[in-house]
mmCIF file of C-alpha atoms in Angstrom:
data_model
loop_
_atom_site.group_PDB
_atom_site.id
_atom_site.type_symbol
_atom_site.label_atom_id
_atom_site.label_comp_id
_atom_site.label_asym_id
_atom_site.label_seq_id
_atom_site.Cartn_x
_atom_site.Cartn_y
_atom_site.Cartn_z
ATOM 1 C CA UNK A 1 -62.849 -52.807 155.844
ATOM 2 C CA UNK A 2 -60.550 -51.249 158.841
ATOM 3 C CA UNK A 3 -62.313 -50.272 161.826
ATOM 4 C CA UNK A 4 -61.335 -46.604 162.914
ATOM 5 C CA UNK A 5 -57.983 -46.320 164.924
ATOM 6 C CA UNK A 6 -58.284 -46.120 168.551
ATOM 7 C CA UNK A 7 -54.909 -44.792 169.078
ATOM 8 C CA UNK A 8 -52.628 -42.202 166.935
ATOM 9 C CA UNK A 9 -48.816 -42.629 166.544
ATOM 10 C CA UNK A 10 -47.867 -40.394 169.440
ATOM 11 C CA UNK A 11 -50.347 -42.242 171.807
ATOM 12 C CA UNK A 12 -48.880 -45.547 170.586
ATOM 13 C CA UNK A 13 -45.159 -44.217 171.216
ATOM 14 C CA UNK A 14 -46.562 -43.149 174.835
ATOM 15 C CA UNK A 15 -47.992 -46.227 175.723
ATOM 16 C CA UNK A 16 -44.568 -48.103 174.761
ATOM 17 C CA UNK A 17 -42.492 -45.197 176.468
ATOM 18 C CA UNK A 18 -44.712 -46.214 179.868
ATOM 19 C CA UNK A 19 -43.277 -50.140 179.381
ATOM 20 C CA UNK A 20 -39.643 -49.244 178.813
ATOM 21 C CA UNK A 21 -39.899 -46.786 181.698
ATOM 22 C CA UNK A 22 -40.790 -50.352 184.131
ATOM 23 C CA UNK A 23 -44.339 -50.649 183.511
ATOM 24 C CA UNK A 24 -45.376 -54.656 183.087
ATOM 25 C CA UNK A 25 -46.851 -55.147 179.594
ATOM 26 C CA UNK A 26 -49.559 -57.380 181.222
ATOM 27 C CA UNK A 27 -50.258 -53.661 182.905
ATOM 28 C CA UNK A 28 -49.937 -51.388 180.141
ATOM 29 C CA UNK A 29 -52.377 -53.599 177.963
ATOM 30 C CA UNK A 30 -54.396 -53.939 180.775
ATOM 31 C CA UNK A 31 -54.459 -49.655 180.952
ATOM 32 C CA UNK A 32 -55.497 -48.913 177.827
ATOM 33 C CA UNK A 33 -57.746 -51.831 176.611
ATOM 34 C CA UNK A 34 -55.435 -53.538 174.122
ATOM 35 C CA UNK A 35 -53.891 -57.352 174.108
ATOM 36 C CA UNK A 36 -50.662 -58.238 174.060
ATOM 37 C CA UNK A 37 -50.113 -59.383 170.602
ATOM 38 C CA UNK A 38 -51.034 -55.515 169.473
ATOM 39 C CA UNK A 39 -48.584 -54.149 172.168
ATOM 40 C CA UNK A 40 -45.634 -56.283 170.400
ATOM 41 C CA UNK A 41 -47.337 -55.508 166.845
ATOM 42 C CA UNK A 42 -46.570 -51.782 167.840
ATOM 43 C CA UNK A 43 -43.256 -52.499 169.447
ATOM 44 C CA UNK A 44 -41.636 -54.290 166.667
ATOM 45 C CA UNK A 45 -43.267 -51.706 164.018
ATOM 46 C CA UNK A 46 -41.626 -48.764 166.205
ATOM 47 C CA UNK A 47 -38.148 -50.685 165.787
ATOM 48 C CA UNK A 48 -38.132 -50.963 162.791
ATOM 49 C CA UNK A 49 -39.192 -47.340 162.401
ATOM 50 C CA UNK A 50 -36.243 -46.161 164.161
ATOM 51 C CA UNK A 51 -33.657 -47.589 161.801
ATOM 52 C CA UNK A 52 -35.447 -46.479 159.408
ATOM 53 C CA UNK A 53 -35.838 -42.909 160.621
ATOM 54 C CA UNK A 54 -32.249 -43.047 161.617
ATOM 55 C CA UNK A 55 -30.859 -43.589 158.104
ATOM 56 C CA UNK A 56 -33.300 -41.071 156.812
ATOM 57 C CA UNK A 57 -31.964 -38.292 159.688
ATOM 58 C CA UNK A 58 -28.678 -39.313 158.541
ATOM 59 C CA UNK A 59 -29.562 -38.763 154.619
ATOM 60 C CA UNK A 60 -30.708 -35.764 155.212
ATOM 61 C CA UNK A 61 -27.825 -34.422 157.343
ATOM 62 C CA UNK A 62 -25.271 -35.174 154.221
ATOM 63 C CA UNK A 63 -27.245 -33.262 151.820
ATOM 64 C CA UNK A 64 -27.309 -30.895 153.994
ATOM 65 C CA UNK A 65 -23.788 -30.194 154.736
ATOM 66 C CA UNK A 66 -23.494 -30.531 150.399
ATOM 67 C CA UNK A 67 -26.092 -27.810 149.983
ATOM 68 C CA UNK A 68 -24.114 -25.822 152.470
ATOM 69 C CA UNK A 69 -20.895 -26.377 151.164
ATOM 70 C CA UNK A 70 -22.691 -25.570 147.815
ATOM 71 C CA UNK A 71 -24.563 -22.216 148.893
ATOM 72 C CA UNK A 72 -20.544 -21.276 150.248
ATOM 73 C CA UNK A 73 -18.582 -21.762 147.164
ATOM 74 C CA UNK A 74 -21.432 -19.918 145.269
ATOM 75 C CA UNK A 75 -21.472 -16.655 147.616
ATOM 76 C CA UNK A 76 -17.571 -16.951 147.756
ATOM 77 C CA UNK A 77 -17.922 -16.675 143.486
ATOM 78 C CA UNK A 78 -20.597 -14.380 143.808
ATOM 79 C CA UNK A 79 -17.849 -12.238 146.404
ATOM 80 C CA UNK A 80 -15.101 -12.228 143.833
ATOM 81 C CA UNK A 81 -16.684 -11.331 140.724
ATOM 82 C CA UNK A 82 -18.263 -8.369 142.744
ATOM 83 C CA UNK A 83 -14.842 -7.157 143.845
ATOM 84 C CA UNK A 84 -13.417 -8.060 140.351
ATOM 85 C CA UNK A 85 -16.090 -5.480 138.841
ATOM 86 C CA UNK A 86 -15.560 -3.066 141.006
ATOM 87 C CA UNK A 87 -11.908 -2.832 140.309
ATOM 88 C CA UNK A 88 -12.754 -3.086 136.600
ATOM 89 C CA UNK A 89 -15.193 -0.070 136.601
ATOM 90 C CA UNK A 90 -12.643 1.702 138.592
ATOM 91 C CA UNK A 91 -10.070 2.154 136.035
ATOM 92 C CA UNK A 92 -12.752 3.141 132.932
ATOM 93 C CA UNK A 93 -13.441 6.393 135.328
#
């Protein structure tokens, strides 16, 4: 069984923010209580989470601009059959 997490994922993102700001990772291990093997644990799990959350960002931005291209043809439909009504109900008065 897992012991209880010392640290949470924004802590964890801090503590590697402090080395790529010029902190020595002998110093930032030394800071917060950890060895070095879990400091390059974190950093290659972080890596890997950017690609990862980069592609997904990206994902999401596409269906976004479909759903908005989407949501524009349908009010531009929704537009013209209002003004074709009208015009219709026009005339039968």
């Amino acid at each position: 069984m897992m012991g209880k997490r010392k640290f949470d994922d924004d802590q964890i993102t801090g503590i590697l923010k402090e080395h790529q700001a010029g902190v020595t990772v002998a110093d930032v291990c030394h800071r917060y209580g950890i060895s070095e093997p879990t400091f390059y644990r974190w950093q290659s799990l972080q890596s890997g989470n950017v690609g990862l959350h980069a592609r997904r960002l990206r994902a999401l931005e596409e269906e976004n601009q479909k759903l908005k291209k989407l949501l524009a043809e349908s009010m531009l439909s929704a537009a013209t059959l209002s003004e074709m009504l009208a015009k219709t109900t026009k005339g039968r008065h």
